[in-house]
Amino acid sequence: MRAIPGWRFLLVIVLPIMLATLSAVGLTYDLLWQVETSSNVAERARNTMTLQEVFDTDLAELQRITRENARWEDAVRQTAGTVNAAWFRSTWGQSISVGSVYDIAAVVDATNGEILAHNLSEKSDSASFENLAGLSFANARNGIALATDDSQIIAGHVITHWGPAAVSIAAIRDPVNGLAANGRYLLLLRAYSERRLANLSRRHLLMGLHLDTVAAESQADLRLQGLPGAKPLHVTWLDKNMGAFLTRSGWQKSALVLAFLVLVMSGIAIVCLRLLRQLSEKEEQASYSAAHDHLTGLSNRRSLMTELKAMAGQPHALLFADLDGFKEVNDSFGHEYGDRLICMVAKGLEQLTPKARLVGRLGGDEFVVLFEGMGGLPRAKECSERLIKMLAQPFNMEGRMAAVGVSVGISQAELGIDENEVLRRADIAMYRAKADGKNRFSVYDQSFDHERQENIAIAMELKKILDHRNLDIAFQPVVSARNGAICGVEALARWPKSSARQVTADRFVAVAENSGLIDQLGALILEKACAAAKAWPHIRLAVNISAVQLNNPRFVEQSLNIIASHGMSPNRLEFEITETSLIQDAERAKHVFKALQGVGIKVALDDFGTGFSSIGYLRRFQFDRIKIDKSITSQLLTSPAELAVVQGVLLVARGLSLEVTAEGVEKEEEAQVLRLAGCTELQGFHYYKAMEAKDVTHILTQNRAQPPTLTQVVA
């Protein structure tokens, strides 16, 4: 057998093997390079999106804080003339120490950019801040002046003395009429210091995160919005290049291809397959996380808006549910149990709606269900009824019973409305269900928006009424259960008779709370009540307060100033607050009550029996009095259960040394039962209706010692 010549051996054996080996190596290299490159590209895109969301969220939060504070009515008063430095330090300046939304705050004169108040400690910093304000306010004034009432705010990113920063500027203006307060602007700044950028890089697995105005366009994957007149900021960084890490084992194995071609190529295929599978799983996980709620696994807001947009022009209905009483569960049991409750509700909702197009959680205790087709509305109504019935049963969580309810709003798709309007209508309908008493559902109607417009009109008229001090005050006497003698009066706010509009107290108080007028309204009610009560020095004066007033850090101080200005002893005054409003911020309420009681003002729990009262609840707040709601009083004679409730309340009150007043007494038989049960005071039409101050004076002058047998009808 002839030996194969060397050149033929090379041509027939070595060359094909070399070509095959090189081809395998080349293919392996190309495959791994594509895996690494695609992974790095995906990582770059993910990092870009993440950083965009981070900076956009920071700027949006800064804008929100600026807008809310610039619309603060107290801020208008404190900055309209010479800025109240003490007030500034205790509000905007004080916020720095308890939060990280902004680092620097200042009140600036729009005419010349002069800084009127700031929280800077060094003169050099102050000078740098003035330079920043001077550079930006030339365009800022024009931008804000041309803006509408709802967007009198500019914001953006800029290089400052402290490095790159997010800045938000808004005109300080009245929240109702929208006028600026003498050209004063609120400026908030959030500095992106090296430490903050380093923390951001570490949190998102980045390196060398940097913000500058001169970055090359090829490096600037992300450009941030700049202030008017300022260059936009470029965000640059170095990725971890996880693709190289993921393909490292593949590169090591590829070195064996020369010696073990088949084995190595098989190994490379397995490794590549494994890498691709890992990348695919991560992409699927990222896609799933972006479209689903992390706690419950339900679809999130993004998924909902995508589905609503996809169904544009097709019949569908949206159910919007918000839990009633969930905050109380969180406060009582802790957030861990609150999260468990949310998950239990989510699973129950999924079981109730197996054929729904989407079941989602928007956040907190808000859920949505999307029904498609012509039968969407009936199915949404049926689901609402079943959901309300399901949540009527308490949840057993490791032996701890948690009771919640639900308010549901439903909207239906119509021609000409987009996905945002469908969601807004469902949200409005949900709030209507809450306003109607909760634990029910409401279908959106155009009258809901008409009511919103009417509330705006009421707010504008209420502002004028408060400015001219035209509010009417009526007084309903409270009598002793023992002898019927008047022992106190309750001040009740009334819409002026001179107005062409007729508005109930519940309505305009709610409007005042939502429009920022409640502090002014509460102060005027207290002032007028104290002025009238000077003529009745021997009886108690009760004034209703709103839970929103308790959020005012100067509420106690302002109330005491009004009382002192009328020469009235705090011991004669009693503040009444409803239970349902009190539980919105229990810790704040407890702190305010302690301060009031420390100076002699009594605190009463009004409408007792309509909320979530318990013995522990009464002990926690240490009320001086509880007032039994008229809904219980009216059923005393017909419902043994209500009578038992009253008897139990009186036993608890006696044990806690509380006074008890029964409201809504309209019959002598009711009064007799309450008197025998141990109720100390009575109030209702059986004795006196609400009346003017002069009529109270007349009755007290007559010195009636016994309660009347007929209702006193006084205009």
XYZ file of C-alpha atoms in Angstrom:
715
model
C 0.000 0.000 0.000
C 1.433 3.264 -1.020
C 1.845 5.915 1.480
C -0.138 8.989 0.948
C 2.152 11.781 -0.111
C 2.647 14.531 2.370
C 0.919 17.148 0.297
C -2.031 14.805 -0.333
C -2.240 13.980 3.375
C -2.308 17.616 4.073
C -4.889 18.135 1.384
C -7.117 15.151 2.193
C -6.793 14.796 5.980
C -5.191 17.728 7.732
C -6.736 20.479 5.708
C -10.331 19.234 6.108
C -9.722 18.673 9.823
C -8.188 22.108 10.157
C -10.961 23.640 8.140
C -13.553 21.779 10.179
C -11.806 22.766 13.393
C -11.449 26.376 12.355
C -15.054 26.385 11.174
C -16.191 24.980 14.499
C -14.058 27.471 16.382
C -15.274 30.283 14.150
C -18.882 29.252 14.520
C -18.419 28.865 18.255
C -16.769 32.235 18.493
C -19.513 33.842 16.398
C -22.271 32.244 18.469
C -20.725 33.230 21.798
C -20.014 36.694 20.497
C -23.659 37.105 19.476
C -24.834 35.826 22.874
C -22.494 38.199 24.660
C -23.381 41.120 22.431
C -27.156 40.587 22.682
C -26.869 40.215 26.441
C -24.830 43.396 26.682
C -27.276 45.226 24.403
C -30.208 44.015 26.515
C -28.345 45.006 29.657
C -27.630 48.458 28.190
C -31.272 48.950 27.222
C -32.472 47.737 30.612
C -30.058 50.065 32.427
C -31.145 52.968 30.206
C -34.812 52.317 30.969
C -34.105 51.874 34.679
C -32.141 55.127 34.953
C -34.800 56.951 32.914
C -37.455 55.765 35.359
C -35.280 56.678 38.379
C -34.585 60.249 37.251
C -38.128 60.759 35.907
C -39.586 59.489 39.192
C -37.290 61.770 41.224
C -38.235 64.778 39.093
C -41.956 63.929 39.156
C -41.893 63.529 42.949
C -40.009 66.837 43.270
C -42.628 68.496 41.048
C -45.449 67.011 43.105
C -43.938 68.234 46.392
C -43.309 71.675 44.853
C -46.847 71.917 43.469
C -48.517 70.875 46.730
C -46.407 73.220 48.838
C -46.731 76.148 46.415
C -50.550 75.762 46.519
C -50.565 75.749 50.282
C -52.750 78.605 51.439
C -50.654 79.127 54.555
C -47.595 79.483 52.307
C -49.311 82.295 50.400
C -49.895 84.202 53.630
C -46.405 83.598 55.018
C -44.552 84.615 51.834
C -46.788 87.347 50.382
C -44.809 90.154 52.055
C -41.643 89.688 54.023
C -41.055 85.944 54.220
C -41.648 84.579 57.710
C -38.239 83.020 58.382
C -39.402 81.065 61.457
C -42.330 79.645 59.513
C -39.993 78.740 56.635
C -37.614 76.874 58.924
C -40.447 74.980 60.637
C -42.044 73.918 57.330
C -39.974 73.724 54.161
C -36.695 74.021 56.014
C -37.691 71.400 58.607
C -38.694 68.865 55.932
C -35.061 68.395 54.994
C -34.268 66.565 58.208
C -36.973 63.943 57.840
C -36.986 63.133 54.132
C -34.806 62.960 51.061
C -37.157 64.216 48.338
C -35.187 67.492 48.217
C -31.996 68.849 49.736
C -32.385 72.603 49.323
C -35.455 74.824 49.493
C -35.797 78.549 48.867
C -38.367 81.278 48.321
C -37.309 83.463 45.387
C -38.520 86.838 44.122
C -39.505 86.358 40.493
C -38.703 89.946 39.478
C -34.977 89.817 40.133
C -34.211 86.239 41.219
C -33.420 87.407 44.750
C -33.484 84.613 47.323
C -35.795 85.706 50.156
C -35.446 82.607 52.334
C -33.417 79.399 52.138
C -32.116 76.555 54.253
C -28.436 76.971 53.344
C -25.953 77.411 56.172
C -22.911 78.849 54.368
C -22.639 82.144 52.538
C -20.693 80.542 49.717
C -23.536 78.097 49.154
C -25.990 80.968 49.207
C -24.017 82.811 46.538
C -23.962 79.707 44.354
C -27.689 79.327 44.833
C -28.236 82.941 43.745
C -26.221 82.272 40.588
C -28.388 79.245 39.855
C -31.571 81.207 40.439
C -30.362 84.136 38.359
C -29.424 81.917 35.421
C -32.739 80.077 35.376
C -35.309 82.675 36.336
C -35.023 84.705 33.131
C -36.813 81.917 31.279
C -38.545 80.489 34.353
C -40.668 83.617 34.811
C -41.878 83.465 31.210
C -42.486 79.719 31.414
C -44.565 79.967 34.576
C -46.379 83.129 33.540
C -47.595 81.522 30.311
C -48.563 78.274 32.040
C -52.115 77.363 32.950
C -53.365 77.268 36.544
C -52.797 73.514 36.737
C -49.210 73.624 35.467
C -47.605 76.745 36.940
C -44.422 74.831 37.505
C -41.185 74.194 35.670
C -38.650 71.541 36.438
C -35.537 70.031 35.020
C -31.964 69.047 35.583
C -29.026 71.437 35.720
C -25.370 71.591 36.816
C -25.042 73.522 40.077
C -22.397 74.432 42.624
C -23.254 71.127 44.323
C -22.942 69.163 41.105
C -25.832 67.893 38.946
C -29.255 68.389 40.458
C -32.996 68.216 39.804
C -34.694 71.586 40.278
C -38.411 72.382 40.480
C -39.818 75.929 40.546
C -43.451 76.958 41.047
C -45.353 80.135 41.733
C -46.717 80.343 45.266
C -50.381 81.022 44.645
C -53.854 80.746 46.070
C -55.217 77.209 45.456
C -58.676 78.492 44.400
C -58.250 81.606 42.272
C -54.824 80.639 40.923
C -53.160 84.052 41.354
C -49.448 84.279 42.285
C -48.614 85.763 45.696
C -46.652 88.935 44.892
C -44.332 87.157 42.466
C -43.008 84.675 44.994
C -41.661 81.363 43.776
C -40.847 78.184 45.632
C -37.647 76.478 44.458
C -36.736 72.937 45.546
C -33.453 71.262 44.619
C -32.389 67.639 44.836
C -28.618 67.340 44.401
C -27.104 64.231 42.797
C -23.956 64.132 44.889
C -21.155 61.660 44.291
C -22.394 59.615 47.218
C -25.944 59.524 45.890
C -24.760 58.565 42.399
C -22.510 55.897 43.911
C -25.468 54.409 45.803
C -27.510 54.500 42.613
C -24.714 52.746 40.685
C -24.387 50.064 43.358
C -28.128 49.488 43.520
C -28.454 48.994 39.751
C -25.104 47.234 39.109
C -23.569 50.141 37.203
C -20.096 51.666 37.179
C -18.954 55.251 36.778
C -22.424 56.826 36.732
C -21.895 60.452 35.755
C -24.054 63.465 34.803
C -22.667 66.326 32.708
C -23.632 68.787 29.991
C -20.647 68.087 27.733
C -20.826 64.304 27.308
C -20.305 63.058 23.769
C -23.502 62.134 21.978
C -22.145 58.644 21.334
C -21.864 58.076 25.080
C -25.112 59.760 26.056
C -27.649 56.950 26.004
C -29.870 59.104 28.195
C -30.565 62.827 28.120
C -32.360 64.451 31.035
C -34.768 67.354 30.773
C -33.024 70.662 31.507
C -34.350 73.898 32.943
C -35.359 76.637 30.460
C -32.191 78.263 29.163
C -29.954 75.493 30.514
C -28.239 72.724 28.566
C -29.713 69.251 28.976
C -27.764 66.818 31.134
C -26.272 63.665 29.658
C -26.107 60.496 31.726
C -23.106 58.234 31.095
C -22.088 55.020 32.779
C -20.236 51.756 32.301
C -22.230 48.549 32.214
C -21.108 45.390 34.003
C -21.216 43.580 30.635
C -22.821 40.525 32.125
C -22.681 38.860 28.707
C -18.952 38.324 29.061
C -19.503 36.771 32.474
C -22.220 34.492 31.174
C -20.126 33.273 28.199
C -16.827 32.815 30.098
C -17.384 29.103 30.638
C -18.104 28.737 26.928
C -14.804 30.363 26.024
C -12.934 27.993 28.337
C -14.544 24.968 26.770
C -13.854 26.184 23.233
C -10.083 25.713 23.835
C -10.641 21.922 23.777
C -12.007 21.975 20.229
C -8.547 21.364 18.675
C -8.087 18.083 20.566
C -11.610 16.871 21.007
C -13.547 18.361 18.126
C -16.793 16.466 18.472
C -16.820 16.519 22.246
C -15.974 20.197 22.398
C -18.540 21.160 19.772
C -21.167 19.159 21.653
C -20.125 20.827 24.895
C -20.263 24.224 23.273
C -23.751 23.477 21.959
C -24.890 22.468 25.444
C -23.298 25.525 27.022
C -24.761 27.828 24.398
C -28.150 26.210 24.762
C -27.936 26.678 28.534
C -26.907 30.296 28.163
C -29.694 31.031 25.721
C -32.169 29.370 28.029
C -30.965 31.470 30.953
C -31.233 34.647 28.910
C -34.691 33.673 27.726
C -35.828 32.944 31.262
C -34.474 36.275 32.488
C -36.192 38.103 29.666
C -39.431 36.317 30.446
C -39.055 37.157 34.127
C -38.333 40.801 33.316
C -41.302 40.941 30.967
C -43.515 39.294 33.583
C -42.341 41.645 36.345
C -42.965 44.674 34.150
C -46.559 43.606 33.558
C -47.535 42.149 36.940
C -47.835 43.199 40.560
C -44.941 41.847 42.616
C -47.077 41.032 45.669
C -50.144 39.321 44.219
C -49.004 38.301 40.740
C -52.002 40.111 39.220
C -51.651 42.398 36.227
C -50.459 45.910 37.049
C -51.426 49.368 35.814
C -49.220 49.099 32.717
C -50.936 45.893 31.640
C -54.347 47.409 32.258
C -53.624 50.486 30.138
C -52.216 48.264 27.364
C -55.340 46.099 27.343
C -57.674 49.104 27.453
C -55.838 50.685 24.554
C -55.994 47.443 22.574
C -59.767 47.265 23.142
C -60.439 50.810 21.915
C -63.599 50.786 19.819
C -64.744 47.461 21.258
C -67.415 47.092 23.964
C -65.993 46.514 27.440
C -66.525 47.470 31.077
C -64.027 48.219 33.836
C -64.554 47.415 37.523
C -62.514 49.503 39.990
C -62.529 48.246 43.614
C -61.027 49.911 46.692
C -61.044 48.195 50.093
C -62.819 49.933 52.984
C -61.086 49.738 56.337
C -57.811 48.314 55.018
C -55.748 51.046 56.695
C -57.200 50.053 60.048
C -56.089 46.449 59.458
C -52.581 47.660 58.629
C -52.477 49.885 61.714
C -53.894 47.215 64.031
C -52.136 44.061 62.805
C -49.076 45.373 60.933
C -48.054 45.521 57.272
C -47.213 41.817 57.120
C -50.816 40.907 57.846
C -51.945 43.700 55.535
C -49.974 42.136 52.670
C -51.470 38.728 53.480
C -54.934 40.237 53.364
C -54.198 41.829 49.975
C -53.064 38.437 48.621
C -56.179 36.726 49.984
C -58.433 39.328 48.356
C -56.510 38.961 45.080
C -57.001 35.181 45.003
C -60.665 35.549 45.862
C -61.114 38.089 43.089
C -59.479 35.749 40.567
C -61.855 32.966 41.576
C -64.841 35.291 41.177
C -63.794 36.336 37.649
C -62.486 33.289 35.752
C -63.603 34.654 32.379
C -62.468 38.240 32.796
C -59.976 39.562 30.262
C -57.794 41.027 33.017
C -57.674 41.004 36.825
C -55.187 43.480 38.250
C -53.956 45.441 41.226
C -53.120 49.092 40.705
C -51.341 49.419 44.045
C -52.225 49.670 47.716
C -55.728 48.275 48.174
C -57.001 49.085 44.655
C -58.051 46.300 42.260
C -59.446 46.291 38.715
C -61.261 43.748 36.576
C -61.721 44.197 32.817
C -64.716 42.577 31.120
C -64.998 42.488 27.326
C -67.999 42.185 25.079
C -71.557 43.489 25.129
C -72.227 41.697 28.410
C -69.354 43.424 30.174
C -71.535 45.776 32.216
C -73.909 43.109 33.615
C -70.970 40.879 34.430
C -69.221 43.763 36.200
C -72.334 44.414 38.287
C -72.667 40.728 39.161
C -68.992 40.551 40.090
C -69.356 43.649 42.288
C -72.219 42.108 44.225
C -70.323 38.863 44.731
C -67.163 40.717 45.779
C -69.076 42.801 48.333
C -70.683 39.641 49.679
C -67.325 37.838 49.844
C -65.625 40.655 51.774
C -68.536 40.912 54.194
C -67.068 37.844 55.914
C -64.043 38.529 58.192
C -60.688 37.061 57.148
C -59.107 34.599 59.560
C -55.333 35.111 59.555
C -53.760 32.735 62.053
C -56.575 33.250 64.511
C -56.744 37.021 64.051
C -59.964 38.249 62.474
C -59.650 41.150 60.035
C -62.800 42.785 58.672
C -62.802 44.950 55.562
C -65.366 46.094 53.043
C -65.146 47.272 49.468
C -66.412 50.185 47.375
C -66.676 49.514 43.652
C -66.918 51.834 40.679
C -67.856 50.661 37.162
C -67.351 52.444 33.848
C -68.340 51.385 30.366
C -66.489 52.071 27.114
C -68.051 54.658 24.831
C -67.120 56.093 21.455
C -64.688 58.948 21.682
C -63.129 58.125 25.064
C -59.669 56.674 25.509
C -58.254 54.249 28.069
C -57.404 57.038 30.533
C -60.971 58.293 30.526
C -62.351 54.781 31.084
C -60.125 54.423 34.156
C -60.943 57.924 35.402
C -64.672 57.296 35.187
C -64.355 54.027 37.084
C -62.320 55.831 39.747
C -64.955 58.580 40.071
C -67.710 55.987 40.339
C -65.758 54.205 43.087
C -65.487 57.405 45.100
C -69.224 57.952 44.632
C -69.810 54.489 46.144
C -67.644 55.480 49.131
C -69.521 58.758 49.530
C -72.843 56.905 49.441
C -71.882 54.806 52.468
C -69.283 52.276 51.247
C -69.778 48.510 50.786
C -71.644 49.072 47.534
C -71.003 49.621 43.838
C -71.775 52.571 41.609
C -71.928 52.784 37.805
C -70.473 55.956 36.295
C -72.966 58.598 35.247
C -72.254 61.972 33.665
C -73.898 63.627 36.652
C -70.849 62.608 38.698
C -68.744 65.023 36.669
C -71.454 67.650 36.972
C -71.224 67.258 40.738
C -67.465 67.746 40.522
C -67.972 71.017 38.654
C -70.553 72.043 41.221
C -68.058 71.327 44.005
C -65.608 73.677 42.306
C -68.282 76.378 42.197
C -69.112 75.762 45.863
C -65.425 76.062 46.757
C -65.149 79.408 44.979
C -68.251 80.763 46.701
C -67.121 79.355 50.049
C -63.832 81.230 49.678
C -65.753 84.485 49.251
C -67.984 83.643 52.222
C -64.969 83.028 54.425
C -63.216 86.182 53.234
C -66.306 88.251 54.086
C -67.051 86.221 57.252
C -70.647 85.636 56.141
C -70.956 82.086 57.473
C -74.017 81.429 59.671
C -73.751 79.555 62.959
C -76.661 77.746 64.635
C -76.656 76.288 68.143
C -78.452 73.186 69.379
C -78.778 72.981 73.174
C -77.764 69.875 75.116
C -79.763 69.143 78.292
C -79.037 67.277 81.481
C -80.729 63.891 81.579
C -81.374 64.378 85.290
C -83.402 67.607 85.260
C -83.645 68.788 81.643
C -81.662 71.963 82.267
C -79.484 73.219 79.417
C -75.873 72.350 80.196
C -74.286 73.047 76.828
C -74.736 73.944 73.187
C -73.296 72.488 70.000
C -72.212 74.999 67.327
C -73.352 74.005 63.833
C -72.100 75.715 60.655
C -74.771 76.781 58.168
C -74.548 78.035 54.595
C -75.568 81.717 54.518
C -79.245 82.329 53.871
C -78.243 85.265 51.674
C -76.716 82.897 49.114
C -78.762 81.814 46.110
C -77.316 78.347 46.535
C -78.469 75.891 49.199
C -75.647 73.699 50.501
C -75.717 71.315 53.445
C -73.019 71.463 56.092
C -71.729 67.985 55.206
C -71.322 69.067 51.584
C -69.453 72.333 52.069
C -67.261 70.911 54.848
C -66.196 68.109 52.485
C -65.528 70.679 49.749
C -63.481 72.726 52.218
C -61.392 69.672 53.103
C -60.673 68.899 49.450
C -59.944 72.511 48.408
C -57.633 73.546 51.250
C -60.177 75.823 52.975
C -60.869 73.682 56.048
C -58.406 75.512 58.319
C -59.956 78.872 57.487
C -63.483 77.448 57.819
C -62.755 75.788 61.174
C -61.160 78.962 62.553
C -64.180 81.081 61.550
C -66.653 78.597 63.096
C -64.691 78.557 66.362
C -64.369 82.337 66.392
C -68.091 82.966 65.820
C -69.088 80.281 68.318
C -66.819 81.734 71.023
C -68.139 85.230 70.337
C -71.726 84.041 70.853
C -70.873 81.887 73.887
C -69.644 84.933 75.833
C -73.313 85.583 76.624
C -73.689 82.093 78.202
C -70.837 81.895 80.732
C -72.176 78.910 82.672
C -72.678 76.334 79.910
C -70.358 74.252 77.739
C -69.651 75.066 74.081
C -69.104 72.117 71.677
C -67.502 72.722 68.268
C -67.034 70.110 65.543
C -63.569 69.763 64.021
C -62.330 67.947 60.935
C -59.592 65.348 60.930
C -57.882 67.385 58.200
C -57.457 70.232 60.717
C -55.413 67.908 62.912
C -52.752 67.784 60.191
C -52.133 71.500 60.648
C -49.122 71.733 63.002
C -50.465 75.058 64.330
C -54.011 73.855 64.977
C -53.722 73.812 68.779
C -51.923 77.167 68.901
C -54.428 78.866 66.581
C -57.402 77.455 68.485
C -56.061 78.682 71.833
C -55.421 82.139 70.363
C -59.041 82.390 69.184
C -60.373 81.214 72.553
C -58.170 83.666 74.446
C -59.118 86.567 72.158
C -62.754 86.197 73.296
C -61.869 85.890 76.963
C -63.211 82.355 77.125
C -61.833 79.681 79.449
C -60.614 76.538 77.629
C -62.433 74.482 80.277
C -65.759 75.529 78.729
C -64.833 74.242 75.291
C -65.316 70.773 73.859
C -64.099 69.639 70.433
C -66.122 66.914 68.695
C -64.664 64.692 65.985
C -66.282 61.842 64.104
C -64.855 58.375 64.443
C -64.642 57.665 60.699
C -62.467 60.708 60.063
C -60.332 60.237 63.156
C -58.927 56.874 62.132
C -57.275 58.316 59.017
C -54.233 59.380 61.080
C -54.600 57.927 64.553
C -51.150 58.826 65.883
C -51.438 62.462 64.859
C -54.920 62.673 66.390
C -53.709 61.192 69.666
C -50.898 63.757 69.873
C -53.262 66.687 69.214
C -55.856 65.436 71.713
C -53.227 65.205 74.423
C -52.187 68.813 73.764
C -55.815 70.027 73.862
C -56.651 68.160 77.042
C -53.475 69.498 78.618
C -54.929 73.023 78.554
C -58.414 71.978 79.682
C -60.251 71.509 76.373
C -62.355 68.339 76.349
C -62.492 65.955 73.391
C -65.660 64.083 72.420
C -66.096 61.177 69.994
C -69.092 62.084 67.813
C -71.426 59.671 65.962
C -70.328 56.776 68.170
C -71.514 53.410 66.880
C -71.189 54.144 63.144
C -67.539 53.131 62.731
C -65.032 50.714 64.183
C -65.167 51.585 67.889
C -63.775 49.239 70.489
C -62.835 49.473 74.152
C -59.176 49.520 73.191
C -59.913 52.315 70.747
C -61.576 54.429 73.466
C -58.767 53.780 75.922
C -56.122 54.603 73.350
C -57.459 58.103 72.667
C -58.733 58.830 76.195
C -61.838 60.739 75.145
C -63.726 62.821 77.682
C -67.125 62.090 76.163
C -68.798 59.860 73.626
C -71.936 60.848 71.726
C -74.216 57.992 70.733
C -75.289 58.410 67.109
C -78.918 59.179 66.363
C -79.154 56.058 64.143
C -78.910 53.979 67.348
C -81.126 56.261 69.441
C -83.938 56.145 66.880
C -84.198 52.326 67.173
C -84.148 52.035 70.961
C -87.875 51.440 71.247
C -88.098 48.923 68.398
C -84.812 47.039 68.482
C -83.670 45.128 71.592
C -80.245 44.841 69.964
C -79.810 48.603 69.814
C -80.923 48.903 73.435
C -78.322 46.320 74.405
C -75.699 48.306 72.489
C -76.580 51.464 74.421
C -76.498 49.634 77.736
C -73.113 48.143 76.860
C -71.770 51.536 75.803
C -72.878 53.081 79.089
C -71.199 50.301 81.062
C -67.966 50.818 79.141
C -68.219 54.589 79.546
C -68.764 54.222 83.279
C -65.695 51.998 83.525
C -63.594 54.524 81.595
C -65.069 57.531 83.450
C -66.571 58.957 80.260
C -69.585 61.220 79.953
C -72.238 60.011 77.492
C -74.527 62.172 75.360
C -77.302 60.634 73.274
C -78.050 62.408 69.995
C -81.262 62.396 68.002
C -83.714 62.136 70.938
C -87.142 62.825 69.418
C -89.543 61.102 71.829
C -90.107 61.237 75.581
C -90.076 57.449 75.668
C -86.557 57.455 74.210
C -85.467 59.999 76.789
C -86.868 57.883 79.631
C -85.042 54.751 78.433
C -81.770 56.635 78.037
C -82.174 58.277 81.425
C -82.804 54.940 83.149
C -79.857 53.373 81.312
C -77.542 55.967 82.816
C -77.052 58.455 79.984
C -75.854 61.780 81.413
C -76.932 64.219 78.683
C -79.504 64.295 75.893
C -79.738 66.171 72.617
C -82.410 66.188 69.958
C -85.598 67.656 68.545
C -87.592 66.469 71.526
C -85.903 69.247 73.466
C -84.555 71.839 71.043
C -83.796 72.198 67.377
C -80.797 74.166 66.140
C -81.408 77.885 66.682
C -79.805 81.272 66.460
C -77.674 82.634 69.275
C -80.322 85.166 70.336
C -82.846 82.371 70.867
C -80.411 80.481 73.072
C -79.983 83.649 75.129
C -83.763 84.026 75.427
C -84.226 80.434 76.616
C -81.442 80.694 79.157
C -82.909 83.947 80.424
C -86.213 82.185 81.036
C -84.196 79.687 83.109
C -86.098 76.594 82.087
C -85.401 73.933 84.664
C -87.371 71.089 83.038
C -87.208 69.783 79.483
C -90.176 70.850 77.346
C -92.861 68.362 76.484
C -93.151 69.607 72.931
C -90.418 70.193 70.383
C -89.162 73.764 70.383
C -89.298 74.960 66.802
C -86.935 77.863 66.411
C -85.874 79.288 63.072
